[in-house]
Tab-separated table of C-alpha atoms in Angstrom:
chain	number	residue	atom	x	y	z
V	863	UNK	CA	0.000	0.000	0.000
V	864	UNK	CA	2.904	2.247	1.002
V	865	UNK	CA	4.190	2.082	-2.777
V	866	UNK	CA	0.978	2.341	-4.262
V	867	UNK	CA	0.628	5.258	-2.496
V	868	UNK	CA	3.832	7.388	-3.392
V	869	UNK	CA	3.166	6.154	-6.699
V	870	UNK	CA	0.183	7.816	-6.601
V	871	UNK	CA	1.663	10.924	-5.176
V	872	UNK	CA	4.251	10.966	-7.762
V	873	UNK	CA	1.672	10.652	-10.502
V	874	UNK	CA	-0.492	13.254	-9.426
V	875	UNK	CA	2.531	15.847	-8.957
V	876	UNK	CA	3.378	15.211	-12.313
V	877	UNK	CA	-0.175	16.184	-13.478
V	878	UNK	CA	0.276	19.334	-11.551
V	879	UNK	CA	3.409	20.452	-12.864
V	880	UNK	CA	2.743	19.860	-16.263
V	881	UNK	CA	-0.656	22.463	-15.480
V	882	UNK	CA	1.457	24.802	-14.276
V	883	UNK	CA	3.504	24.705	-17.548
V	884	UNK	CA	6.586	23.594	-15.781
V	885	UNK	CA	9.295	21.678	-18.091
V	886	UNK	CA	12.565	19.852	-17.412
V	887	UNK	CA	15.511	21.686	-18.903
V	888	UNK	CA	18.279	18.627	-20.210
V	889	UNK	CA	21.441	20.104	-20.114
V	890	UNK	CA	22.449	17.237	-22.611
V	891	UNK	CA	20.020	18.161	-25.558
V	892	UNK	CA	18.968	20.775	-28.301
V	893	UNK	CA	15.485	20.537	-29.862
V	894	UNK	CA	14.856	21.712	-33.326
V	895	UNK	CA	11.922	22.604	-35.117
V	896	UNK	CA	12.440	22.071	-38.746
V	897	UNK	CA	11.146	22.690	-42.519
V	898	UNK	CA	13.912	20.747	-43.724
V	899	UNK	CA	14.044	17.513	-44.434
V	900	UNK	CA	15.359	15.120	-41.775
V	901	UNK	CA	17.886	13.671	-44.057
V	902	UNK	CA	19.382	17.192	-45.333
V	903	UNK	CA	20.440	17.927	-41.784
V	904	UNK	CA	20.790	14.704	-39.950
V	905	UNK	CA	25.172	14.771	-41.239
V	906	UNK	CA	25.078	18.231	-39.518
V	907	UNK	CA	23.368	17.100	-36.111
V	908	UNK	CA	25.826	14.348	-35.848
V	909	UNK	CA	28.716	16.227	-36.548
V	910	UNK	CA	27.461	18.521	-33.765
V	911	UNK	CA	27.087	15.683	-31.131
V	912	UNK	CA	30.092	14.326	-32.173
V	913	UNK	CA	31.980	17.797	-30.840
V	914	UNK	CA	29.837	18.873	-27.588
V	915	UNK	CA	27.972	15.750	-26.346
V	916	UNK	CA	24.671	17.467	-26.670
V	917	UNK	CA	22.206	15.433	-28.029
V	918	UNK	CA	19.875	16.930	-31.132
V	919	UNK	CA	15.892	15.938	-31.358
V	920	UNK	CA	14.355	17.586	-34.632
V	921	UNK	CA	10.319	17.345	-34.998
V	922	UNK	CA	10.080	17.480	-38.801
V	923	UNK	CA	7.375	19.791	-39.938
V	924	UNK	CA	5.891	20.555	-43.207
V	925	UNK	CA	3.949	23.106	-42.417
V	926	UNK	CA	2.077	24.557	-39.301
V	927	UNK	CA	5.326	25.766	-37.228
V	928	UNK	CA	3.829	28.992	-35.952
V	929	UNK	CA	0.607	27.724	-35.049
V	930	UNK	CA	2.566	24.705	-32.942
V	931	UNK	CA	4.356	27.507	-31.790
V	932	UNK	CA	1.731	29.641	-30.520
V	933	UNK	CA	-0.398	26.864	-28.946
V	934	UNK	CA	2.690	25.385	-26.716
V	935	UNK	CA	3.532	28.922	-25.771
V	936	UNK	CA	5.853	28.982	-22.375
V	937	UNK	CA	5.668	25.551	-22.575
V	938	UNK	CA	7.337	24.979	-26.002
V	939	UNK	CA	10.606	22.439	-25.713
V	940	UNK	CA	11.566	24.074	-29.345
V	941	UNK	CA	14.981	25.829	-28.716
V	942	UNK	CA	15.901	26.417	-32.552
V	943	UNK	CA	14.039	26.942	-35.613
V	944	UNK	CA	14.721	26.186	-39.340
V	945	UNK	CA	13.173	27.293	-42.417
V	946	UNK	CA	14.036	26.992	-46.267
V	947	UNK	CA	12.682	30.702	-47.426
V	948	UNK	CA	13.544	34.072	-46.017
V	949	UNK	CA	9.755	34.819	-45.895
V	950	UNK	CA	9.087	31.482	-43.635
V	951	UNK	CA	11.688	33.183	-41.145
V	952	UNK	CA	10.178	36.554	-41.724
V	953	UNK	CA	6.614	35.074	-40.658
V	954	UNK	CA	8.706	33.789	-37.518
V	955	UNK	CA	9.371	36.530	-36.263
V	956	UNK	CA	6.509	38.449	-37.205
V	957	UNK	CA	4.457	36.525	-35.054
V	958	UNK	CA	6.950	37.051	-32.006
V	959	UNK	CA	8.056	33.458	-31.879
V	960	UNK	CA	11.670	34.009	-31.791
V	961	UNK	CA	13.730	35.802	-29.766
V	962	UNK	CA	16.961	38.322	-30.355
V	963	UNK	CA	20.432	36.141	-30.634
V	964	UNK	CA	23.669	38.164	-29.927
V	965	UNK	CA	26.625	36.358	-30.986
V	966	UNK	CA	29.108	38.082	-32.364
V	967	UNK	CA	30.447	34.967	-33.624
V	968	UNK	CA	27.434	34.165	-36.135
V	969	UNK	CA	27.837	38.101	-37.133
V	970	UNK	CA	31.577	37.511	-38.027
V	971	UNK	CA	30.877	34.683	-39.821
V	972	UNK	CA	27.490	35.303	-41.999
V	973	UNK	CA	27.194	38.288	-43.913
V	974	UNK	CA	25.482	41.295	-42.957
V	975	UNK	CA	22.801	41.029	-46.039
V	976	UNK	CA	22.044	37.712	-44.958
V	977	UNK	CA	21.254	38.128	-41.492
V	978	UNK	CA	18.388	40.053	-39.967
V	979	UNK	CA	19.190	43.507	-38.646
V	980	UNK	CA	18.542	42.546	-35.017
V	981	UNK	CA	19.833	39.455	-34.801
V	982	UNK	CA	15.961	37.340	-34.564
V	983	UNK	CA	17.497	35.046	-38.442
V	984	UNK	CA	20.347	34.139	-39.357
V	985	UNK	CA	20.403	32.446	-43.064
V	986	UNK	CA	22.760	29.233	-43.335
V	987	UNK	CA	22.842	28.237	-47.118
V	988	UNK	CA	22.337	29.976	-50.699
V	989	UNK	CA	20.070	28.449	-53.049
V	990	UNK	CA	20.028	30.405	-56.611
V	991	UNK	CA	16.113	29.830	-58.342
V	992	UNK	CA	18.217	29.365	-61.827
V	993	UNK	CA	16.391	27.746	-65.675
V	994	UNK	CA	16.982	24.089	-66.222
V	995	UNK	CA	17.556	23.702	-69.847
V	996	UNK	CA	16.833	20.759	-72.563
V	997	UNK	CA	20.469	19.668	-73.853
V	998	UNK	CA	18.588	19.005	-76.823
V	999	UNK	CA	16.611	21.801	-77.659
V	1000	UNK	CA	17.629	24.671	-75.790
V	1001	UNK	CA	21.139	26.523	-77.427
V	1002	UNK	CA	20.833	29.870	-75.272
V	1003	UNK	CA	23.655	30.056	-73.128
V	1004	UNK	CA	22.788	32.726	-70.859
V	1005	UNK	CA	19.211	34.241	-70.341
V	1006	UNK	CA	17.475	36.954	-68.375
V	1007	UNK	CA	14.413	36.765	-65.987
V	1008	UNK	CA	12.781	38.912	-67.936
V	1009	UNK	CA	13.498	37.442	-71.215
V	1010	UNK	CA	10.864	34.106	-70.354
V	1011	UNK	CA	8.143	35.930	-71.672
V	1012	UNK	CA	9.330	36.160	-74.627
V	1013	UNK	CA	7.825	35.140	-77.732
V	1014	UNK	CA	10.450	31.919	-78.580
V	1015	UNK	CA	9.546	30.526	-75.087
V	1016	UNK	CA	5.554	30.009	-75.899
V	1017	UNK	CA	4.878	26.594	-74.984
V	1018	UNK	CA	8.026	25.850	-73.500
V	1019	UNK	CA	8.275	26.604	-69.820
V	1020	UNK	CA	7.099	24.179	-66.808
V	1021	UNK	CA	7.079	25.309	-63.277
V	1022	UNK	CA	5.510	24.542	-60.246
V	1023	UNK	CA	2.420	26.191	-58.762
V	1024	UNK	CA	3.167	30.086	-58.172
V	1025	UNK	CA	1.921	30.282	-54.688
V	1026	UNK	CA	5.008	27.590	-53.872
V	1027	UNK	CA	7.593	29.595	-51.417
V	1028	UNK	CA	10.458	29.584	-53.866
V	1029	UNK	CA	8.339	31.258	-56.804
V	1030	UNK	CA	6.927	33.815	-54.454
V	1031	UNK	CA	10.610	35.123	-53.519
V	1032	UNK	CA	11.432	35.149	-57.602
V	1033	UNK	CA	8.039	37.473	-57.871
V	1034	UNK	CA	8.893	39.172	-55.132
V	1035	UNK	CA	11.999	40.017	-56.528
V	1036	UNK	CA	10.733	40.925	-59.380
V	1037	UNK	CA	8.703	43.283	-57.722
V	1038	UNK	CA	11.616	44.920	-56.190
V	1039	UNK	CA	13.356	45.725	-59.881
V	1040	UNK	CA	10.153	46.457	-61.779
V	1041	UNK	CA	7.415	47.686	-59.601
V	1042	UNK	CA	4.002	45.306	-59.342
V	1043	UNK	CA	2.209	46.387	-62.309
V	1044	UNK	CA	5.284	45.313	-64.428
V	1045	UNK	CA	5.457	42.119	-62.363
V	1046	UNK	CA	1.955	41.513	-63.306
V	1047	UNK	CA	2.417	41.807	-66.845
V	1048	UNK	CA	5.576	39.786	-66.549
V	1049	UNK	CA	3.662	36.717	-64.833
V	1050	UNK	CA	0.523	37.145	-67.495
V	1051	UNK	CA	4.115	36.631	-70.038
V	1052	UNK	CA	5.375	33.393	-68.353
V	1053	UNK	CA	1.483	31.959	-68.346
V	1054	UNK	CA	1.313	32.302	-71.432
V	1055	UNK	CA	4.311	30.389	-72.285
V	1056	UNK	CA	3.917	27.611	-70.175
V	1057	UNK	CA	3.391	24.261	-71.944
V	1058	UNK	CA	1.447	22.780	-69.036
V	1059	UNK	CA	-0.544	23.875	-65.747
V	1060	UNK	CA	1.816	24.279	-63.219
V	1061	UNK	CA	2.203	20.971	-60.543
V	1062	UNK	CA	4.284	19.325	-59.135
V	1063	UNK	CA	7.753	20.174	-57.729
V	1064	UNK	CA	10.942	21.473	-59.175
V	1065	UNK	CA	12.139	17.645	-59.912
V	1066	UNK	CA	8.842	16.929	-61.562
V	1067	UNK	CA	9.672	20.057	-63.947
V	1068	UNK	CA	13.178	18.094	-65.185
V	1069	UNK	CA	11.374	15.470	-65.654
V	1070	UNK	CA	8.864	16.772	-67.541
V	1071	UNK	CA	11.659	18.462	-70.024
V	1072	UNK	CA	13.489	14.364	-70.344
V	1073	UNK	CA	10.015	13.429	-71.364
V	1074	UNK	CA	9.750	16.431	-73.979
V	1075	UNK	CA	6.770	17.948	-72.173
V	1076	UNK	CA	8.675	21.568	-72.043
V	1077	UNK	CA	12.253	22.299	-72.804
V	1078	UNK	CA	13.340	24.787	-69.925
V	1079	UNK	CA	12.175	25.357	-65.904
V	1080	UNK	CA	12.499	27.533	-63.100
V	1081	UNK	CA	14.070	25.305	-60.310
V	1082	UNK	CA	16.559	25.218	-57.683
V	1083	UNK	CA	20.233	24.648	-57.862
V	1084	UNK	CA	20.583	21.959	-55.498
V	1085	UNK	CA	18.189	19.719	-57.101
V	1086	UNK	CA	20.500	18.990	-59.317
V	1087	UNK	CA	22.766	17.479	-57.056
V	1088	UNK	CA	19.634	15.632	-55.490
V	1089	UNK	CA	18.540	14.306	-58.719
V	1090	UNK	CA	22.128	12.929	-59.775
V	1091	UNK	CA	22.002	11.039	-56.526
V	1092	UNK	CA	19.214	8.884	-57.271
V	1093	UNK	CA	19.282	6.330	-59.932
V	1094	UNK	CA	15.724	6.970	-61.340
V	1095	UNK	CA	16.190	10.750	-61.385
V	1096	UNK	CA	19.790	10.898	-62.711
V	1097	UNK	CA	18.460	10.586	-66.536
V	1098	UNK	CA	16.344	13.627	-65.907
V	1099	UNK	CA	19.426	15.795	-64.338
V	1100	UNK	CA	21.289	13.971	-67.629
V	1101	UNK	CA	18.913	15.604	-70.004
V	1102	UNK	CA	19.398	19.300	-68.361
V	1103	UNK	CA	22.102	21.866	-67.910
V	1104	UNK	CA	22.263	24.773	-65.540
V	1105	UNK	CA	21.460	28.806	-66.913
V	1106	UNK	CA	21.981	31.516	-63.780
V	1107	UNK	CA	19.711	34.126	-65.034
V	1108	UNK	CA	19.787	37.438	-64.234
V	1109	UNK	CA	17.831	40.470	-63.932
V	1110	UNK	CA	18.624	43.445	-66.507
V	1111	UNK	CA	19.444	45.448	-63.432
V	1112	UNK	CA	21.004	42.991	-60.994
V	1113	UNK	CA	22.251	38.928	-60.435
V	1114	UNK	CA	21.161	35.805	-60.146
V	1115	UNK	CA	17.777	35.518	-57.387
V	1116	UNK	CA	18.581	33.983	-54.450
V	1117	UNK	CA	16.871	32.292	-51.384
V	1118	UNK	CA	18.212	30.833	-47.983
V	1119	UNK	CA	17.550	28.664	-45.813
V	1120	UNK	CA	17.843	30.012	-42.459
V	1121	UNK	CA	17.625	29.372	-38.035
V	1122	UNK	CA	16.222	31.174	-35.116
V	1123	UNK	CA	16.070	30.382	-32.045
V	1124	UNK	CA	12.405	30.148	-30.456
V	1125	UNK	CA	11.135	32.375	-27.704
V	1126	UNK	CA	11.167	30.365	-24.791
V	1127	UNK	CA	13.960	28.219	-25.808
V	1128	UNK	CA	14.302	25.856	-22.831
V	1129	UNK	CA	18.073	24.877	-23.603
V	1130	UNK	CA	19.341	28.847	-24.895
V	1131	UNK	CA	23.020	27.976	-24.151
V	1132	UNK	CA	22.340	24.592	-26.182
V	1133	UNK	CA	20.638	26.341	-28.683
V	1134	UNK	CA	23.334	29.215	-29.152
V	1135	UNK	CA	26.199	26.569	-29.467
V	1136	UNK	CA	24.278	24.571	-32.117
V	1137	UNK	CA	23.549	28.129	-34.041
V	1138	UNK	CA	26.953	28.742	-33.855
V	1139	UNK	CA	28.220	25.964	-34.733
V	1140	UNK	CA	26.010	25.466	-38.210
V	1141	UNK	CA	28.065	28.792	-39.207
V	1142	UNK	CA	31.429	27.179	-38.780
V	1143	UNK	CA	33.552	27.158	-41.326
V	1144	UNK	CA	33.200	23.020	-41.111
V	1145	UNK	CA	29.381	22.721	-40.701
V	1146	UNK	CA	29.565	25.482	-44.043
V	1147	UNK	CA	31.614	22.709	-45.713
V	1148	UNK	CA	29.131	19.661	-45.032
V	1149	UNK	CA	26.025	22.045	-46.024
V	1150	UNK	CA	28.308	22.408	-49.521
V	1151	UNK	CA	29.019	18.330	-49.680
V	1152	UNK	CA	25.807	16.924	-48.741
V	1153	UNK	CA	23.173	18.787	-49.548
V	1154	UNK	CA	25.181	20.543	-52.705
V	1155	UNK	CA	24.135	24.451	-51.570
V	1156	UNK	CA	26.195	27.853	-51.526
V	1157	UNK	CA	27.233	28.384	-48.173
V	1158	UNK	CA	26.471	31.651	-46.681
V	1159	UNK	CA	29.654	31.665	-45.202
V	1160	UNK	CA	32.389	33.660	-47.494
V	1161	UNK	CA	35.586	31.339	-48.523
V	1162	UNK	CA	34.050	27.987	-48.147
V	1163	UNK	CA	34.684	25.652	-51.088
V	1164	UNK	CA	31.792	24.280	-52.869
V	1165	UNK	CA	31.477	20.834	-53.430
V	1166	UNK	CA	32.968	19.426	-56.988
V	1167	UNK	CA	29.553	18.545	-58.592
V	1168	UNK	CA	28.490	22.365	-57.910
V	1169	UNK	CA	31.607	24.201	-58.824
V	1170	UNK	CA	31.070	22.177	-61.935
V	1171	UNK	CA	27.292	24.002	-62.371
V	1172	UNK	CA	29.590	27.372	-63.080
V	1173	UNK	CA	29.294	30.722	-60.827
V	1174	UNK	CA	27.109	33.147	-60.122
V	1175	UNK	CA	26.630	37.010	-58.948
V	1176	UNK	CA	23.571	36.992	-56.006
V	1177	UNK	CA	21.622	39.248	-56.498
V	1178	UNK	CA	22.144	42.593	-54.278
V	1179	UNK	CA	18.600	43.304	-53.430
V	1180	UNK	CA	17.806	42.999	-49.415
V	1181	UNK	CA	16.126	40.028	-48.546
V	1182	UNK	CA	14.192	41.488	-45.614
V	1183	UNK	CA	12.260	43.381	-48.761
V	1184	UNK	CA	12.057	40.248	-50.793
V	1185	UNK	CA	10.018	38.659	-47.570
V	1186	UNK	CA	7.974	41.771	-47.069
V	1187	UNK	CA	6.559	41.819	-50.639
V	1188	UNK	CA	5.202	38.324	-50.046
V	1189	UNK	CA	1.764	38.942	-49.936
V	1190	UNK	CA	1.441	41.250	-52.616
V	1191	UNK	CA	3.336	38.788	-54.900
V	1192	UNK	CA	0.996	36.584	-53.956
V	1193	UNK	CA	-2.130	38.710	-54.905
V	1194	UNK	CA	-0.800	39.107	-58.232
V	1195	UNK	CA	-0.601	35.110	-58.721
V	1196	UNK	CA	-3.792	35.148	-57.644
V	1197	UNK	CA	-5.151	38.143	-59.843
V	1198	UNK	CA	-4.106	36.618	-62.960
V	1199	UNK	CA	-4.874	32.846	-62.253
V	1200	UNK	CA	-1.452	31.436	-62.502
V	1201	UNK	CA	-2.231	28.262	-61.667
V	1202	UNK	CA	-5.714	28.076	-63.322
């Protein structure tokens, strides 16, 4: 009876503290919140381990983060955050989930135009939104954004849906060099070149131009490097080859993905060490290996596959503003039907 009792009194205690919004605080672990696939990060996590003995738990999410966020308020055991599009870690900390980070560390190491302002993001890898081009059928060698809607590409383009993340950031940066009515038009241009309804996902467009659906996309660089890894895939990445546009005024678009750390991080000190540590010159080169990305970090060597892709000039345009004109970007896609 005697154990049945403290049993009982340990149970009910339990209930109590967990009403109260109490949590244990492991001084052993680091949990992450991510939009990123386990399987791109997992090398990184190890690595980390490996070096400090702190364990790393990531709840993989694909969508929903802020809500989760909001609900588990105080109680939250999220410590950092990662996204894969400046406007995902805008809507962070727009909705006052994250919290300042002062390290002069990840400022020394990632570049002021890739960082926010006051420290609440901090962007870990480069991903260029560049055309995937038919071998076959496509001779152009070098092509502007703004040169898609024109009259030799009608029938010819695939993309995925234009309310996808990644497209967004390209209108939105289009919006930024030409204003929104000229963005407008420009979208209307690249509808009415497309040889299919958008669907799908940036793969699914290089696959589509191997099968002679379309003979150029709008993708992501590192899907290339996915695709060439897989042994169905690779005879899609075969059929392509890599064109950085750029804009008339400016470079190549680029996105990021990117960290925070969460309001009520229960584990800051964990959390700051694993932040830190993803901008390391060494975590930068296993971002550039595995998951064949630009790291954010200046003087890191790419990977052999992705020097091979050719270089690049980013772009110069602030990506706070690229995040900001989210919405409207996304009225236009609406406006005009894009996906219709």
């Amino acid at each position: 009876m005697r154990t049945i009792n403290l049993a009982r009194i340990f149970s009910i205690f339990g209930l109590v503290a967990a009403s109260l919004g109490l949590q244990s605080v492991q001084a052993d672990e680091v949990n992450i919140y991510s939009y990123r696939q386990p399987e791109l990060i997992q090398p990184l996590l190890d690595e980390f381990t490996n070096r400090t003995g702190i364990e790393t738990n990531v709840i993989f999410l694909q969508k929903g983060m802020i809500a989760r966020l909001e609900a588990e308020g105080t109680r939250s055991p999220a410590d950092v955050l990662l996204t894969v599009d400046i406007s995902r870690l805008q809507n962070l900390v727009n909705a006052g989930v994250t919290q300042v980070v002062d390290s002069d560390y990840l400022n020394q190491n990632i570049p002021a135009n890739f960082r926010d302002p006051e420290g609440e993001w901090y962007a870990l890898t480069l991903r260029a939104r560049i055309v995937y081009a038919s071998k076959e059928r496509v001779s152009e060698q070098a092509l502007t954004y703004e040169e898609l809607v024109n009259p030799e590409w009608k029938g010819r383009i695939c993309t995925r849906s234009g309310t996808n993340a990644y497209n967004l950031a390209l209108i939105s940066s289009v919006m930024n060099h030409h204003g929104m009515d000229q963005t407008k038009a420009w979208l209307q241009g690249i509808k009415d070149n497309l040889a299919r309804k958008p669907q799908g996902n940036d793969r699914a467009q290089v696959k589509a131009i191997w099968a002679g659906e379309c003979d150029i996309s709008l993708g992501n660089t590192y899907y290339m490097g996915l695709m060439l890894s897989n042994e169905e895939q690779k005879a899609w990445a075969d059929a392509v080859r890599i064109i950085f546009p750029t804009f008339v005024d400016g470079g190549t678009h680029v996105n990021v993905s990117g960290m925070a750390m969460a309001k009520h991080s229960p584990n800051e000190s964990n959390a700051l060490q694993l932040m830190e540590f993803l901008s390391s010159m060494d975590a930068q080169q296993i971002y550039a290996e595995v998951n064949h990305e630009y790291p954010v970090r200046p003087n890191v060597a790419l990977s052999e596959l992705v020097e091979s892709w050719g270089t690049f000039e980013p772009d110069n345009l602030n990506l706070d503003t690229i995040g900001a004109n989210r919405e409207q970007a996304l009225q236009i896609v609406n406006e005009i039907d894009f996906d219709g």
